[in-house]
Tab-separated table of C-alpha atoms in Angstrom:
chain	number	residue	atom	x	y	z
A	1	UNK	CA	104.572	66.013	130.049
A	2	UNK	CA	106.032	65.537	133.660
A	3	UNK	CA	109.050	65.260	131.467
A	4	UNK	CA	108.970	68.537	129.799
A	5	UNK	CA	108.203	70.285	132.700
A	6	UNK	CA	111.292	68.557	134.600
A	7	UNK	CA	113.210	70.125	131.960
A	8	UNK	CA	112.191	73.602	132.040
A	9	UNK	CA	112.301	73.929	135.218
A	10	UNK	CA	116.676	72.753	134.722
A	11	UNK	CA	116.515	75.644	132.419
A	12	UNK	CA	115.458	78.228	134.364
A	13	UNK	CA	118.398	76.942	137.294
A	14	UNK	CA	120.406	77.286	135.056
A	15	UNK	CA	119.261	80.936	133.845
A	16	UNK	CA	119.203	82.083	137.326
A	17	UNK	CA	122.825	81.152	138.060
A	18	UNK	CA	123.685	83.312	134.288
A	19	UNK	CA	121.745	86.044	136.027
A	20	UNK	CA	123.213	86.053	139.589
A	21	UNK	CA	120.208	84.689	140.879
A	22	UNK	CA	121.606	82.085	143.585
A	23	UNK	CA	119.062	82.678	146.294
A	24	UNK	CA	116.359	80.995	143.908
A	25	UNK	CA	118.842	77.755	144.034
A	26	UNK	CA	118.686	76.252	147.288
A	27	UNK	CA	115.286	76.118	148.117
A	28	UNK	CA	115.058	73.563	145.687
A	29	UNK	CA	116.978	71.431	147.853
A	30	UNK	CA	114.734	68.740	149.645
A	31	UNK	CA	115.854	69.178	153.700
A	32	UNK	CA	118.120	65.986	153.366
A	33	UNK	CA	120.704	65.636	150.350
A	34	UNK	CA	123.486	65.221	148.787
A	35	UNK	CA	125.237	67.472	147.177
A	36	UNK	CA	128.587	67.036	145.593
A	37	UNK	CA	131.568	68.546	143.227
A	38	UNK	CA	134.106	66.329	142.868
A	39	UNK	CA	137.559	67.283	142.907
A	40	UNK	CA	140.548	69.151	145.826
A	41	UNK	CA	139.735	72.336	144.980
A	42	UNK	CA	137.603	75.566	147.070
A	43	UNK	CA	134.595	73.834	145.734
A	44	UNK	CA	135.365	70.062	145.978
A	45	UNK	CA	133.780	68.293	148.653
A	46	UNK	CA	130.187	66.759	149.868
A	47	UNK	CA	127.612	68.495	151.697
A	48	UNK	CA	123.969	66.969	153.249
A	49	UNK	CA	122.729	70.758	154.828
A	50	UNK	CA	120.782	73.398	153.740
A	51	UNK	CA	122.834	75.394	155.766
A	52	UNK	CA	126.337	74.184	154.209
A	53	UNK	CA	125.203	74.014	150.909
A	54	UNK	CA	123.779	77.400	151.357
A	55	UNK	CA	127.504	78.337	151.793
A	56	UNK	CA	128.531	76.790	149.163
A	57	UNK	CA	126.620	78.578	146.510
A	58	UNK	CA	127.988	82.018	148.333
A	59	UNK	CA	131.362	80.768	147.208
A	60	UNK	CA	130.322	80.110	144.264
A	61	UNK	CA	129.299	83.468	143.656
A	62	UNK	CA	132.185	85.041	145.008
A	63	UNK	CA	134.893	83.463	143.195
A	64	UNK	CA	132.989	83.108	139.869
A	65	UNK	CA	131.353	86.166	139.290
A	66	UNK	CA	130.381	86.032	136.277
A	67	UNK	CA	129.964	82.348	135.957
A	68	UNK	CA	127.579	81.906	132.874
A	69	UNK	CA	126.553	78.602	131.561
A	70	UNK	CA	125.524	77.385	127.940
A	71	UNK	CA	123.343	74.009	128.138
A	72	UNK	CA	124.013	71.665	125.551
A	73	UNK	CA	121.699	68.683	126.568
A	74	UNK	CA	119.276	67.995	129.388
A	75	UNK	CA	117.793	64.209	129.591
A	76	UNK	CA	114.782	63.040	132.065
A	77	UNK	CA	114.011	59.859	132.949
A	78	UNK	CA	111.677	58.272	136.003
A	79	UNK	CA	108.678	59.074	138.210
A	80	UNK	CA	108.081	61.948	140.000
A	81	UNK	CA	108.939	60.354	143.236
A	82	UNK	CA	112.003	59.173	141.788
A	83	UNK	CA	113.217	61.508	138.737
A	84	UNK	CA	117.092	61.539	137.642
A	85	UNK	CA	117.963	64.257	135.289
A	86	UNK	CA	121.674	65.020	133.189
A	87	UNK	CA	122.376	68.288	132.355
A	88	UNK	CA	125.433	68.469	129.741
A	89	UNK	CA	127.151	72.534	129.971
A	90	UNK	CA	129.793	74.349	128.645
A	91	UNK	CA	130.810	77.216	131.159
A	92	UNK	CA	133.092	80.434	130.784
A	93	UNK	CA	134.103	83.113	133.323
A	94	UNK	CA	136.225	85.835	133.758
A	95	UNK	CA	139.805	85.750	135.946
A	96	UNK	CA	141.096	87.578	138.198
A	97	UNK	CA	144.108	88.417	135.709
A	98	UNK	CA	141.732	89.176	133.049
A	99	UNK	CA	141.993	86.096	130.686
A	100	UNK	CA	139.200	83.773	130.581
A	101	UNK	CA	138.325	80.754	132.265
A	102	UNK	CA	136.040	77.766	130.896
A	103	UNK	CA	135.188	74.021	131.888
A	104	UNK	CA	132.390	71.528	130.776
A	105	UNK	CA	130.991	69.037	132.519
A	106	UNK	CA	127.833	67.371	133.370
A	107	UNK	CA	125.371	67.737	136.722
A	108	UNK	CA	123.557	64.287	137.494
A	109	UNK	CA	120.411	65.560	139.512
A	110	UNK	CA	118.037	63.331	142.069
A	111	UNK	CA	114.821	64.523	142.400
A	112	UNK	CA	111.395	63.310	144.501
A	113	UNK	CA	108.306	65.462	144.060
A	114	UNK	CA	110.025	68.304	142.397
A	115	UNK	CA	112.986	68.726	145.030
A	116	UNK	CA	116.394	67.756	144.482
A	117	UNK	CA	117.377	64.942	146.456
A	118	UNK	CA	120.948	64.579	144.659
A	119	UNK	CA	123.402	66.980	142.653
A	120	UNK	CA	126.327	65.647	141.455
A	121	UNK	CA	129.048	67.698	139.742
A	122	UNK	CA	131.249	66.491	137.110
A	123	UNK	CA	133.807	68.163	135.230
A	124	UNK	CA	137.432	68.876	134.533
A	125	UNK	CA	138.647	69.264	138.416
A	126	UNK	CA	141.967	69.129	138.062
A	127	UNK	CA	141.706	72.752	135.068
A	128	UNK	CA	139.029	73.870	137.732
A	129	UNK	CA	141.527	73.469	140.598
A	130	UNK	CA	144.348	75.618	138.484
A	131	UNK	CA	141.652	78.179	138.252
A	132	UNK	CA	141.818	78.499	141.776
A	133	UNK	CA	145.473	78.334	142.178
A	134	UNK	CA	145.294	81.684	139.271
A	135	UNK	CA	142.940	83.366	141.755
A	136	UNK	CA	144.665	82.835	145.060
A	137	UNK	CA	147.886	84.208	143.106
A	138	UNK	CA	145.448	87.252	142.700
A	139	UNK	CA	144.277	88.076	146.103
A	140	UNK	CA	140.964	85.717	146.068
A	141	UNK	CA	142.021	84.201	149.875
A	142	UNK	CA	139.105	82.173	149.579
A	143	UNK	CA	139.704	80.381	146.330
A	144	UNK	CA	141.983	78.194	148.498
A	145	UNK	CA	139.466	77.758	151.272
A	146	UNK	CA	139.102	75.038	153.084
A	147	UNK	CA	136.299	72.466	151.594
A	148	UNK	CA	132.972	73.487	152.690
A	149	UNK	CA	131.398	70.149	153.786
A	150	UNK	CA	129.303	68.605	156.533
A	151	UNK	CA	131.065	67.660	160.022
């Protein structure tokens, strides 16, 4: 059951991100984490804050605006206190010069007691990192941003 519930709860992240619902994300973050996206690109880096990785869900949102994600696969495994989850997604999302833009990848979550502890980001960095070469060539200043991480 814990299981299940584990899952659903991935679901409806996910769902919230496909709606432009970001401010639900974060405060499923436990106070001290890790958060990371692999990769030299606007979103590469590793942050341990609310605070930073606050800002890194704004970026998110600004430079893929219509980011919308199709879960193939979610898997659950441990206790509550010490829960890692896989979610397995196809994404797609519109550039700036009107073609489209997609990636897959997997997120590797942490959790204890129904925060996340961990997020991981895995996917194609280096097509995700010409995506935000396409955008900066369009005006998006911040799609080659500096890497918003932890000091």
């Amino acid at each position: 059951m814990y299981h299940f519930i584990v899952k659903q709860k991935l679901r409806r992240a996910f769902s919230d991100i496909n709606a432009s619902r970001y401010e639900r994300i974060v405060p499923q973050f436990a106070a001290e984490h890790r958060h990371i996206m692999y990769g030299n690109h606007a979103l590469g880096g590793e942050r341990h804050t609310i605070e930073s990785t606050t800002a890194w869900y704004a970026r998110l949102q600004r430079l893929l605006l219509d980011l919308r994600f199709d879960v193939q696969a979610i898997a659950v495994t441990g206790w509550p206190w010490n829960t890692t989850a896989m979610v397995c997604w196809n994404d797609h999302f519109a550039l700036p010069d009107g073609s489209a833009g997609s990636n897959q990848g997997v997120h590797v979550f942490g959790l204890a007691w129904g925060r996340v502890t961990s997020l991981a980001v895995h996917c194609d960095t280096a097509k995700f990192a010409g995506y935000c070469e396409l955008m900066a060539t369009h005006g998006m200043v911040e799609a080659k941003g500096t890497l918003i991480i932890d000091t």
